[in-house]
Amino acid sequence: MSAYSGLSRPRSAWEARLDRREFLKRLGGGIIVFVAAGDPLFPGQEPARLQGGGRGLPSDFNAFLRLGADGRVTCFTGKIEQGQGANTALPLMLAEELEIDPAAVDMVMGDTDLCPYDMGTFGSQTIRSFGPALRAAAAEARAVLLELASERLRTPLDRLQARSGFIVDKTQPANRVSYGELAQGRTIERHVTPKPPLKPPAEFKVMGRPAMRRDAVAKATGAAMYSGDIRVPGMLYARILRPPAHGAKLVRLDLSGAEKIAGAKVIQDADLIAVVHERPDRAAAALDAVKAEWEAPETGLNEANIFDHLVKNAPQGRAVAQAGDLAEGAKAATQSFDETFTNAYVAHAPMEPHTALVELKDGRARVWASTQAPFRLKDEMAQALGVPAAKVHVIMPYVGGGFGGKSRNLQAVQAARLVKATGRPVQVAWSREDEFFYDTFRPAAVVKIKSGLSAAGRIVFWDYEVFYAGERSSQQFYDIPNHRTVVRGEWSGGGASAHPFDVGAWRAPASNTNTFARESQIDIMAVRAGRDPLEFRLAHLANPRLARVLNAAAAAFDWKPAPTPAAAAGRGRGRGLACADYLGTYIATMAEVEVDPATGRVRVERMTCAHDSGVAVNPEGMRLQIEGCLTMGLGYALSEEVRFKNRQVLDLNYDTYELPRFTWLPRIESVLVDSPEVPISGGGEPAIITVGAVLANAVYDAMGARLRHLPMTPARIKESLGGAK
């Protein structure tokens, strides 16, 4: 069953009032493992949400899984599939504990009528946080099946074991019963408390083995369905009138041209002006016929002066890590370093622009939307449509990439307002220009670092201050006796903050900025100390796991110790490295680059990434995530930058906003470090956070020029070659 499978259900079932009886009726007969308020599973599902004072524990009765009479198992999760491979990895985790073939698992993802509440799919939380809860539910289901089989086979429990979808008598294998037979004709509700223990990694049969992605064929053939593919009777297509700049005021509006287009209807609802039509091309034509004049605000800000502005307008700092005495450390230093690193605004640029279809009928709403947070969307739709949240059903097709940018559901709110205005289903599909304009960019940010080396070449102090990137990955992990990390401003915030437009989460928010700054500064000190950068890092690491990852990368890359830049600096070829700890996943990346001094262009020849996230649930899927991270990282490191003037976004399409191209791709080698002893963590984000630093360090090794700003465009590299130091 695909993420789109909800559409194959009878429509009448969606429209019925959802109570306990109806819920069970929808699921059908079988053995159902529930979660409810107070279940011990939930603290492990979303610890960040619980600690952050977000929505409370659910008091509903949604289920994690159902064992059907046909022997198939349905997994229910509030997570969504946005290309990260969750709909392949989660069945592996379920099948492992339940002792079944993963092919027998059907997935229902993000359906707000059927799935347990979930905060959203971001932060590499699916495997790390939801996965253990799902495994626990499956382990409980296995325990229930053993009890039922013991009664049916009249066999002591200690003689039975679960095996390939059967409960089998260990002494008489012919004495067995299938899961489907045990579930036949009955509805058995089970609550998951107390839980049996999870299987140790040494007993894994499914997890840790490569599996083909379930969505591979559908996506390769075009059969996969996204929100923009959904059609319902009577629907209208909408196009939104977009101002030329954020904060612009409408001073004149002429709708006469649009109103002449047959079938077009213009909607004015406070700040929302849109045209709707039964055909999308006619809706676009009608929007083109709208004449509007705007007054745009003057701020004097642009991509060049934004960094001084951010520093001057930063809020009070807060120390997120500190130890020792910085003044004493400074006294012990014989060499000091005072550096500033910056990065530009970056767009999410997903393949699928934001899209939503909203239908309101008989007081119940159905919503299909490209969102990473369907349960948040459910509440937003209830407010926008003026109906109880219980009467909003969000159904999740595939999402064509999110990277943190689809946690806000503005396009769905626009569609809901138009539904109220027209009384008909409305689909809003942003154009690429809309996507850039309404995006919540990764924020421009500044990092200032002061540090020092002793006469013995040890780092003796580290004073780190980050402006507007946020806290994540800001805390250094090296063995430094005197250190302090101060955070001033987070990665989220709207135009009312120091930023000229909205900013928000971007794949591994804050960590790209902080890792670029920290690992560049470490390289700068290694250079001044005359040490090989790998050896310098290892000498300052007290964490054996991170040291192991670095050594694994070095072995695969065949790193030979040497100071940087090499004696042949300026020859155009160099290598670099960077490492990081991202929410429990340890990464070390090494790269080899070639720099053309005439053009300033960087050609990345090789990248090797060692990745330790515990057991890789689907090793092939993990490698795909690493490759995707490194590929996407080339963009923020080398080319991607949102230019703006005042509050006008100047880059609204790919003709000026340059994404990485297939021709840029280096040879990528992924090394999965075997660490069954550590908890399983995420893989959707970690590898991207090292790319900026590893390429900056490699460019320095190649040319002897240090780049302190991302992206490292050809123009900036050429400029740096004029003042190399």
XYZ file of C-alpha atoms in Angstrom:
725
model
C 0.000 0.000 0.000
C 1.452 3.342 -0.951
C 1.330 6.599 0.923
C -1.498 7.495 -1.447
C -3.513 4.425 -0.578
C -6.042 6.352 1.491
C -7.693 7.470 -1.719
C -8.712 3.924 -2.535
C -10.945 3.750 0.542
C -14.719 4.192 0.235
C -15.547 7.858 0.421
C -18.424 7.281 2.818
C -16.014 5.972 5.433
C -14.101 9.257 5.504
C -17.208 11.290 5.960
C -18.605 9.384 8.893
C -18.146 10.650 12.418
C -14.981 9.205 13.869
C -15.643 7.494 17.167
C -14.177 4.394 18.693
C -16.701 2.071 17.088
C -16.233 3.646 13.677
C -12.492 3.591 14.007
C -12.505 -0.150 14.686
C -14.953 -0.649 11.854
C -12.604 1.087 9.460
C -9.681 -1.020 10.493
C -11.668 -4.235 10.171
C -11.156 -7.428 12.138
C -7.775 -8.366 13.412
C -5.378 -7.900 16.275
C -4.872 -4.227 16.908
C -2.099 -2.760 19.008
C -3.133 0.647 20.303
C -1.456 3.612 21.802
C -3.228 5.947 24.189
C -2.562 8.535 26.857
C -0.126 7.180 29.395
C 1.371 4.535 27.148
C 5.075 4.192 27.772
C 5.715 4.339 24.012
C 5.028 8.004 23.654
C 7.887 9.459 25.654
C 10.127 7.773 23.122
C 8.150 8.985 20.149
C 8.632 12.700 20.381
C 10.794 13.673 23.332
C 11.484 17.084 21.854
C 7.790 17.816 21.678
C 7.175 16.703 25.237
C 10.061 18.713 26.585
C 9.134 21.714 24.519
C 5.700 22.102 26.022
C 3.945 21.298 22.758
C 0.673 19.511 22.289
C -0.041 17.033 25.093
C -0.201 13.286 24.903
C -2.981 12.024 22.657
C -6.141 10.859 24.339
C -7.476 9.216 21.208
C -7.224 5.554 20.349
C -5.246 5.408 17.148
C -3.258 2.316 16.476
C 0.312 1.632 15.501
C -0.438 -1.641 13.768
C -3.128 -4.143 12.849
C -2.708 -7.833 12.100
C -5.366 -8.795 9.562
C -7.120 -12.048 8.933
C -5.235 -12.384 5.661
C -1.935 -12.372 7.510
C -0.977 -8.923 6.352
C 0.066 -6.256 8.817
C -0.830 -2.586 8.497
C 1.500 -0.015 10.042
C 0.022 3.355 10.975
C 2.333 6.316 11.419
C 1.902 10.067 11.492
C 5.213 10.381 9.633
C 5.121 11.123 5.903
C 7.194 9.988 2.928
C 9.092 12.867 1.324
C 11.808 10.919 -0.427
C 13.779 9.875 2.630
C 12.735 6.229 2.437
C 10.711 5.980 5.641
C 8.080 3.823 3.974
C 10.783 1.228 3.338
C 12.733 1.442 6.605
C 9.782 1.433 9.013
C 8.369 -1.866 7.682
C 11.791 -3.399 8.276
C 11.690 -2.341 11.923
C 8.165 -3.663 12.341
C 8.893 -6.934 10.560
C 12.017 -7.499 12.619
C 10.151 -7.559 15.911
C 7.096 -9.344 14.555
C 9.063 -12.064 12.758
C 7.403 -11.576 9.385
C 8.419 -10.848 5.820
C 8.617 -7.040 5.340
C 6.641 -7.512 2.129
C 3.639 -8.426 4.303
C 3.576 -4.926 5.805
C 1.300 -2.228 4.374
C 1.941 1.391 5.261
C -0.580 4.118 6.096
C 1.310 7.368 6.597
C 0.150 10.761 7.769
C -3.587 9.997 7.581
C -5.007 12.055 10.424
C -8.105 9.887 10.797
C -6.187 6.648 11.194
C -2.684 7.384 12.421
C -1.495 8.366 15.892
C -0.699 12.030 16.430
C 2.725 13.109 15.289
C 4.408 16.500 15.527
C 5.872 16.256 12.029
C 8.494 14.636 9.831
C 11.691 16.587 10.368
C 14.864 16.590 12.392
C 15.817 13.030 11.370
C 13.278 11.864 13.948
C 11.472 9.091 12.052
C 13.934 6.295 12.653
C 15.524 7.732 15.789
C 12.354 8.573 17.729
C 9.366 6.879 16.132
C 11.224 3.696 15.195
C 11.773 2.439 18.771
C 8.096 3.017 19.600
C 7.029 1.070 16.517
C 9.376 -1.776 17.361
C 7.956 -1.884 20.879
C 4.420 -2.126 19.534
C 5.465 -4.958 17.219
C 7.177 -6.772 20.060
C 3.990 -6.482 22.092
C 1.986 -7.853 19.181
C 4.346 -10.816 18.995
C 3.780 -11.462 22.694
C 0.013 -11.351 22.169
C 0.251 -13.829 19.313
C 2.257 -16.223 21.433
C -0.398 -16.095 24.152
C -3.213 -16.693 21.659
C -1.317 -19.543 20.017
C -0.627 -21.177 23.363
C -4.371 -21.308 24.006
C -5.231 -22.516 20.511
C -2.509 -25.159 20.228
C -2.788 -26.106 23.893
C 0.952 -25.864 24.109
C 2.985 -24.280 26.911
C 4.167 -20.789 26.098
C 7.825 -21.635 26.622
C 7.685 -24.220 23.810
C 6.478 -21.671 21.240
C 8.313 -19.199 19.083
C 7.403 -16.703 16.356
C 8.793 -17.603 12.964
C 7.998 -16.154 9.512
C 4.391 -15.266 10.239
C 3.628 -18.396 12.273
C 3.705 -19.393 15.917
C 5.548 -22.696 15.917
C 6.019 -25.451 18.514
C 9.800 -25.677 18.834
C 9.613 -29.432 19.585
C 7.023 -30.257 16.907
C 7.309 -27.781 14.026
C 4.212 -29.189 12.345
C 2.232 -27.955 15.319
C 1.841 -24.345 14.288
C -0.686 -21.630 13.521
C -0.390 -18.590 11.290
C -0.892 -15.010 12.420
C -3.832 -14.715 10.062
C -5.531 -17.730 11.594
C -5.142 -16.274 15.057
C -6.663 -12.999 13.937
C -9.458 -14.612 11.926
C -12.890 -13.159 12.576
C -11.958 -11.350 15.749
C -11.164 -7.869 16.853
C -8.742 -7.972 19.711
C -7.704 -4.686 21.232
C -4.418 -4.611 23.024
C -2.781 -1.778 24.838
C 0.960 -1.755 24.860
C 1.798 -2.019 28.512
C 3.995 -3.433 29.799
C 6.280 -3.989 26.851
C 8.450 -7.034 26.222
C 12.135 -6.305 25.498
C 13.257 -5.460 21.964
C 15.468 -7.846 20.035
C 19.197 -7.189 20.386
C 21.088 -6.362 17.160
C 22.812 -9.763 17.254
C 19.423 -11.380 16.523
C 18.435 -9.068 13.657
C 17.349 -10.892 10.520
C 15.842 -7.994 8.543
C 17.241 -4.773 9.935
C 20.741 -4.069 8.720
C 20.219 -5.731 5.350
C 19.704 -3.712 2.160
C 16.166 -3.444 0.852
C 14.872 -1.934 -2.373
C 12.822 1.182 -1.859
C 9.092 0.560 -2.035
C 8.463 3.746 -3.965
C 11.263 3.254 -6.495
C 9.194 1.864 -9.359
C 6.278 4.246 -8.863
C 8.570 7.268 -8.837
C 10.689 6.069 -11.728
C 7.628 5.431 -13.893
C 5.645 8.514 -12.914
C 2.925 6.485 -11.237
C 3.553 8.052 -7.832
C 0.834 10.492 -6.815
C 1.471 13.914 -5.308
C -0.964 16.578 -4.128
C -0.940 18.214 -7.534
C -2.166 14.965 -9.098
C -5.336 14.761 -7.007
C -8.649 15.585 -8.662
C -12.148 15.744 -7.147
C -15.436 16.632 -8.879
C -16.195 20.328 -9.193
C -12.733 21.526 -8.206
C -11.263 24.881 -9.145
C -7.650 25.815 -9.771
C -6.363 28.937 -8.091
C -3.547 31.360 -8.790
C -2.513 33.815 -6.106
C -1.625 37.474 -6.700
C 1.844 37.807 -5.236
C 3.310 41.168 -4.201
C 6.685 42.144 -5.665
C 8.292 42.365 -2.224
C 7.590 41.270 1.303
C 5.728 43.970 3.189
C 4.567 45.693 -0.031
C 1.248 47.566 0.121
C -1.317 47.395 -2.657
C -2.182 50.901 -3.886
C -4.069 50.216 -7.094
C -5.881 47.164 -8.476
C -7.553 46.678 -11.866
C -9.428 43.391 -12.221
C -11.279 44.201 -15.419
C -8.954 42.179 -17.607
C -9.279 39.068 -15.485
C -13.045 39.382 -15.287
C -13.274 39.289 -19.083
C -11.880 35.763 -19.185
C -14.797 33.373 -19.451
C -15.232 31.237 -16.359
C -12.680 33.131 -14.280
C -13.634 34.405 -10.867
C -11.628 36.890 -8.861
C -11.582 36.441 -5.082
C -10.677 39.270 -2.718
C -10.516 38.182 0.908
C -8.628 40.760 2.974
C -4.954 40.329 1.996
C -5.676 37.333 -0.251
C -6.344 38.118 -3.901
C -6.699 35.164 -6.242
C -8.292 34.033 -9.452
C -9.967 30.633 -9.799
C -11.036 28.711 -12.845
C -11.984 25.159 -13.770
C -8.849 25.018 -15.923
C -5.391 25.790 -14.522
C -4.185 27.480 -17.722
C -7.146 29.833 -17.729
C -6.580 30.642 -14.074
C -2.996 31.549 -14.957
C -4.171 33.677 -17.877
C -6.620 35.499 -15.633
C -3.890 36.240 -13.114
C -1.718 37.631 -15.884
C -4.564 39.999 -16.755
C -4.701 41.459 -13.235
C -3.058 44.872 -13.016
C -1.722 45.836 -9.609
C 0.485 48.612 -8.298
C 2.379 48.271 -5.070
C 4.464 50.338 -2.712
C 7.451 48.354 -1.545
C 9.301 49.142 1.701
C 12.814 50.564 1.653
C 15.210 48.979 4.138
C 18.553 49.504 2.421
C 19.409 45.860 3.058
C 20.911 43.486 0.539
C 22.932 40.273 0.500
C 26.176 42.217 0.995
C 25.338 44.309 4.060
C 22.960 41.927 5.829
C 25.675 40.499 8.077
C 26.568 43.780 9.776
C 22.850 44.399 10.178
C 22.342 41.027 11.852
C 25.172 41.531 14.308
C 23.978 45.024 15.214
C 20.416 43.837 15.754
C 21.084 40.523 17.459
C 19.232 39.742 20.674
C 20.932 39.119 23.982
C 23.087 36.020 23.861
C 22.714 32.905 25.945
C 25.525 30.574 26.808
C 24.728 27.006 25.753
C 28.083 25.500 26.763
C 30.993 26.693 28.857
C 33.781 25.393 31.048
C 37.054 26.626 32.529
C 38.153 30.247 32.383
C 38.509 32.008 29.022
C 40.825 34.668 30.459
C 43.187 32.033 31.843
C 43.068 30.240 28.520
C 43.966 33.404 26.657
C 46.944 33.935 28.968
C 48.192 30.426 28.183
C 47.963 30.982 24.426
C 51.025 31.786 22.385
C 49.039 32.055 19.162
C 45.565 33.581 18.970
C 42.934 33.494 16.254
C 40.030 35.863 15.704
C 37.864 34.832 12.759
C 34.417 35.619 11.366
C 32.429 33.260 9.164
C 29.213 34.022 7.283
C 26.705 32.278 5.082
C 23.986 33.532 2.744
C 20.249 32.876 2.716
C 19.490 29.581 0.973
C 16.196 28.338 -0.497
C 14.724 24.873 0.004
C 14.117 24.446 -3.734
C 12.114 21.202 -3.525
C 11.223 19.435 -6.760
C 7.524 19.698 -5.865
C 6.331 23.255 -5.136
C 3.841 23.695 -2.294
C 0.436 22.351 -3.327
C -2.859 21.692 -1.557
C -6.358 20.595 -2.483
C -9.145 21.325 0.007
C -12.694 20.048 -0.197
C -15.517 20.946 2.219
C -18.719 18.942 1.961
C -21.524 18.470 4.459
C -19.450 20.064 7.169
C -16.475 17.729 6.711
C -13.209 18.642 5.061
C -10.755 16.550 3.138
C -7.295 17.930 2.519
C -4.435 16.686 0.353
C -1.305 18.750 0.796
C 2.442 18.696 0.425
C 3.235 19.078 4.105
C 5.678 17.672 6.615
C 3.191 18.239 9.449
C -0.273 16.814 8.641
C -1.580 17.038 12.206
C -0.601 20.693 12.478
C -2.300 21.193 9.118
C -5.455 19.567 10.473
C -5.723 22.226 13.180
C -4.909 25.026 10.738
C -7.618 23.826 8.364
C -10.153 23.699 11.161
C -9.422 27.313 12.009
C -9.417 28.502 8.400
C -12.606 26.659 7.471
C -14.429 27.262 10.748
C -15.139 23.608 11.449
C -14.139 21.377 14.381
C -10.776 19.700 13.960
C -12.512 16.334 14.294
C -14.182 17.045 10.978
C -10.958 17.642 9.084
C -9.305 14.685 7.412
C -5.797 15.188 6.053
C -4.722 12.543 3.545
C -1.098 12.326 2.551
C 0.088 11.544 -0.968
C 3.836 11.510 -1.526
C 5.681 14.735 -0.783
C 8.265 15.763 -3.360
C 10.973 16.950 -0.990
C 10.606 19.192 2.016
C 13.978 19.797 3.714
C 12.174 21.628 6.511
C 10.410 24.036 4.158
C 7.068 22.256 4.166
C 6.436 22.513 7.873
C 4.462 25.687 7.254
C 1.187 25.185 5.400
C 0.474 28.590 3.882
C -0.648 27.171 0.537
C -3.261 24.991 2.250
C -4.560 27.942 4.264
C -4.868 29.899 1.013
C -6.839 27.026 -0.511
C -9.125 26.789 2.534
C -9.925 30.502 2.376
C -10.797 30.148 -1.291
C -13.019 27.155 -0.538
C -14.970 29.307 1.891
C -15.220 32.075 -0.705
C -16.316 29.873 -3.616
C -18.107 26.969 -1.967
C -16.183 24.568 -4.208
C -13.061 22.434 -3.817
C -9.934 24.465 -4.624
C -6.399 23.466 -5.454
C -3.531 25.891 -4.903
C -0.291 24.906 -6.624
C 2.448 27.470 -6.242
C 4.492 28.362 -9.280
C 8.273 28.193 -8.955
C 8.261 31.970 -8.466
C 5.670 31.626 -5.703
C 7.827 28.923 -4.131
C 10.857 31.178 -3.941
C 8.860 34.176 -2.737
C 6.952 32.437 0.064
C 9.830 30.183 1.097
C 11.229 30.330 4.616
C 14.909 30.497 3.745
C 17.797 29.121 5.715
C 18.872 32.282 7.508
C 21.924 34.305 6.692
C 24.158 33.969 9.731
C 27.401 35.091 11.309
C 29.808 33.159 13.528
C 32.656 34.845 15.407
C 35.320 32.622 16.953
C 38.296 33.536 19.099
C 40.645 30.708 19.992
C 44.218 30.094 20.999
C 47.045 27.579 20.860
C 49.633 26.932 23.549
C 53.345 26.593 22.830
C 52.791 22.838 22.828
C 50.234 23.152 20.072
C 47.188 22.497 22.259
C 43.952 24.437 21.931
C 43.692 26.285 25.236
C 40.605 28.448 24.729
C 37.593 28.670 22.459
C 35.138 31.588 22.516
C 32.308 30.994 20.059
C 29.439 33.361 19.256
C 26.814 32.565 16.631
C 24.290 35.082 15.297
C 20.957 33.880 13.902
C 21.934 30.359 12.870
C 20.763 28.761 16.105
C 22.104 26.436 18.737
C 22.225 23.029 17.061
C 25.796 21.783 16.522
C 27.217 25.005 17.992
C 28.754 23.261 21.001
C 32.284 22.161 20.213
C 33.296 18.587 21.059
C 37.074 18.871 21.176
C 39.162 18.572 24.314
C 39.481 22.279 25.147
C 39.844 23.252 28.823
C 38.464 26.778 28.541
C 35.505 27.343 26.272
C 32.220 29.155 25.875
C 29.484 28.998 23.241
C 26.956 31.824 23.026
C 23.899 31.800 20.770
C 22.271 35.059 19.677
C 19.119 34.553 17.626
C 17.592 31.348 16.271
C 16.990 30.005 12.794
C 13.292 30.823 12.727
C 11.558 34.169 12.551
C 9.599 36.411 10.258
C 10.051 39.777 8.672
C 9.426 41.470 12.008
C 12.813 40.176 13.172
C 16.160 41.310 11.840
C 15.598 39.347 8.637
C 13.903 41.020 5.664
C 11.656 37.981 5.104
C 10.699 34.745 6.799
C 13.386 32.233 7.658
C 13.041 28.764 9.049
C 14.256 25.208 9.246
C 16.464 24.016 6.422
C 17.885 20.505 6.172
C 19.777 20.194 9.501
C 18.965 23.711 10.684
C 21.850 25.618 12.285
C 24.230 22.699 11.908
C 25.462 23.610 8.418
C 26.474 27.052 9.604
C 28.020 25.932 12.877
C 29.929 23.027 11.360
C 31.327 25.223 8.587
C 32.618 27.747 11.126
C 33.960 25.277 13.706
C 35.722 22.968 11.248
C 37.194 25.900 9.320
C 38.571 27.362 12.541
C 40.066 24.010 13.536
C 41.761 23.822 10.134
C 43.110 27.350 10.481
C 44.717 26.407 13.804
C 46.108 23.154 12.415
C 47.741 25.118 9.611
C 49.321 27.593 12.034
C 50.527 24.691 14.200
C 52.081 23.031 11.167
C 50.102 19.864 11.790
C 48.234 17.483 9.554
C 44.520 18.421 9.986
C 43.459 14.837 10.695
C 46.188 14.294 13.242
C 45.422 17.682 14.827
C 41.752 16.766 15.266
C 42.479 13.294 16.625
C 44.917 14.807 19.138
C 42.103 16.979 20.498
C 39.336 14.392 20.572
C 38.329 12.653 23.774
C 35.352 10.952 22.126
C 36.474 7.514 20.864
C 33.401 7.099 18.689
C 34.099 10.280 16.744
C 37.758 9.307 16.468
C 36.705 5.963 15.037
C 34.566 7.661 12.403
C 37.447 9.922 11.417
C 39.771 6.954 11.127
C 37.198 5.039 9.075
C 36.934 7.917 6.633
C 40.718 8.277 6.471
C 41.172 4.587 5.716
C 38.634 4.655 2.900
C 39.991 7.932 1.500
C 43.610 6.789 1.900
C 44.491 9.980 3.771
C 48.274 10.467 4.040
C 49.477 12.738 6.865
C 50.798 16.099 5.670
C 50.504 19.727 6.701
C 48.111 21.909 4.752
C 48.373 23.639 2.411
C 50.740 21.238 0.752
C 54.111 22.419 -0.538
C 52.526 22.625 -3.941
C 49.745 24.961 -2.823
C 48.434 26.815 -5.795
C 48.702 23.771 -7.955
C 44.919 23.652 -8.084
C 44.324 20.343 -6.340
C 43.677 19.904 -2.663
C 41.964 17.821 -0.033
C 40.015 18.637 3.085
C 38.146 17.077 5.955
C 35.480 17.927 8.493
C 33.647 16.010 11.196
C 30.540 16.486 13.298
C 28.076 15.035 15.777
C 24.522 15.552 14.563
C 21.933 14.489 17.132
C 23.784 11.289 17.897
C 24.949 10.508 14.355
C 28.696 10.915 13.914
C 30.060 11.955 10.530
C 33.483 12.480 9.002
C 33.793 13.672 5.416
C 36.876 14.009 3.230
C 37.015 15.555 -0.209
C 39.430 16.142 -3.049
C 38.908 19.179 -5.267
C 40.365 20.823 -8.309
C 40.229 24.619 -8.525
C 40.612 26.508 -11.776
C 42.409 29.750 -10.821
C 41.390 31.383 -14.083
C 37.655 30.926 -13.551
C 37.469 30.281 -9.817
C 35.370 27.195 -10.447
C 35.690 24.230 -8.110
C 35.464 20.702 -9.396
C 34.864 18.216 -6.569
C 36.581 15.005 -7.633
C 35.947 12.694 -4.662
C 33.973 12.671 -1.442
C 34.206 10.017 1.242
C 31.777 10.103 4.130
C 31.984 7.808 7.164
C 28.660 7.649 8.958
C 27.915 6.165 12.360
C 24.237 6.102 13.276
C 24.129 2.730 14.993
C 22.602 -0.100 12.996
C 21.657 1.154 9.531
C 18.083 -0.145 9.289
C 18.292 -0.201 5.489
C 21.956 0.180 4.518
C 21.118 0.889 0.894
C 18.669 3.564 1.949
C 21.286 5.076 4.240
C 23.799 5.280 1.404
C 21.183 7.021 -0.727
C 20.620 9.553 2.029
C 24.339 10.210 2.364
C 24.719 10.671 -1.385
C 21.709 12.970 -1.425
C 23.100 15.025 1.443
C 26.503 15.442 -0.194
C 24.920 16.358 -3.518
C 22.586 18.919 -1.984
C 25.454 20.246 0.110
C 27.381 21.204 -3.011
C 24.722 23.837 -3.559
C 24.970 25.732 -0.290
C 28.759 25.387 -0.397
C 29.416 26.513 -3.969
C 26.523 28.295 -5.621
C 23.189 28.687 -3.830
C 22.481 32.168 -2.544
C 19.282 34.196 -2.369
C 19.954 37.721 -3.549
C 17.607 40.490 -2.477
C 17.135 44.242 -2.396
C 15.228 45.776 0.483
C 12.559 43.092 0.955
C 12.392 42.032 -2.681
C 13.661 38.537 -3.492
C 15.651 38.825 -6.728
C 16.124 35.111 -7.395
C 12.756 33.576 -8.240
C 13.733 30.686 -10.475
C 16.620 28.460 -11.498
C 17.833 30.763 -14.250
C 19.645 32.801 -11.575
C 19.505 30.530 -8.526
C 22.012 27.823 -9.377
C 21.444 24.327 -7.991
C 24.054 21.548 -8.180
C 23.961 19.731 -11.496
C 24.574 16.087 -12.277
C 27.752 17.113 -14.075
C 29.075 18.453 -10.768
C 28.795 15.146 -8.950
C 32.026 13.675 -7.622
C 32.771 10.048 -6.964
C 31.056 9.425 -3.629
C 32.006 6.690 -1.215
C 29.825 6.046 1.826
C 31.261 4.158 4.782
C 28.706 2.816 7.255
C 30.484 2.317 10.564
C 29.223 -0.763 12.356
C 28.069 0.317 15.819
C 25.418 -2.085 17.077
C 26.113 -0.995 20.632
C 24.702 2.538 20.206
C 21.060 3.606 19.751
C 19.877 3.896 16.167
C 19.825 7.509 15.007
C 18.804 9.354 11.873
C 20.413 9.592 8.441
C 18.346 12.106 6.483
C 20.356 15.147 7.475
C 23.751 14.467 9.095
C 26.013 14.153 6.061
C 25.021 17.514 4.600
C 26.364 19.505 7.540
C 30.034 18.840 6.791
C 30.007 19.825 3.118
C 30.662 23.552 3.494
C 33.637 23.028 5.787
C 35.189 20.116 3.931
C 35.141 22.002 0.640
C 36.413 25.242 2.183
C 39.302 23.318 3.727
C 40.019 21.530 0.458
C 40.013 24.797 -1.500
C 42.490 26.220 1.004
C 44.704 23.166 0.590
C 44.556 23.581 -3.176
C 45.111 27.314 -3.439
C 46.301 28.602 -0.069
C 43.277 30.911 0.033
C 40.831 30.725 2.918
C 37.141 31.258 2.133
C 35.134 32.422 5.150
C 31.830 32.929 3.396
C 29.377 30.477 1.819
C 28.678 29.963 -0.965
C 32.191 29.888 -2.415
C 31.211 31.183 -5.831
C 33.794 31.417 -8.607
C 33.899 35.208 -8.178
C 34.644 34.934 -4.459
C 37.329 32.324 -5.041
C 39.022 34.497 -7.657
C 38.841 37.441 -5.293
C 40.351 35.387 -2.472
C 43.270 34.347 -4.650
C 44.292 37.953 -4.773
C 44.746 38.111 -1.025
C 45.629 34.581 0.052
C 46.804 34.144 3.640
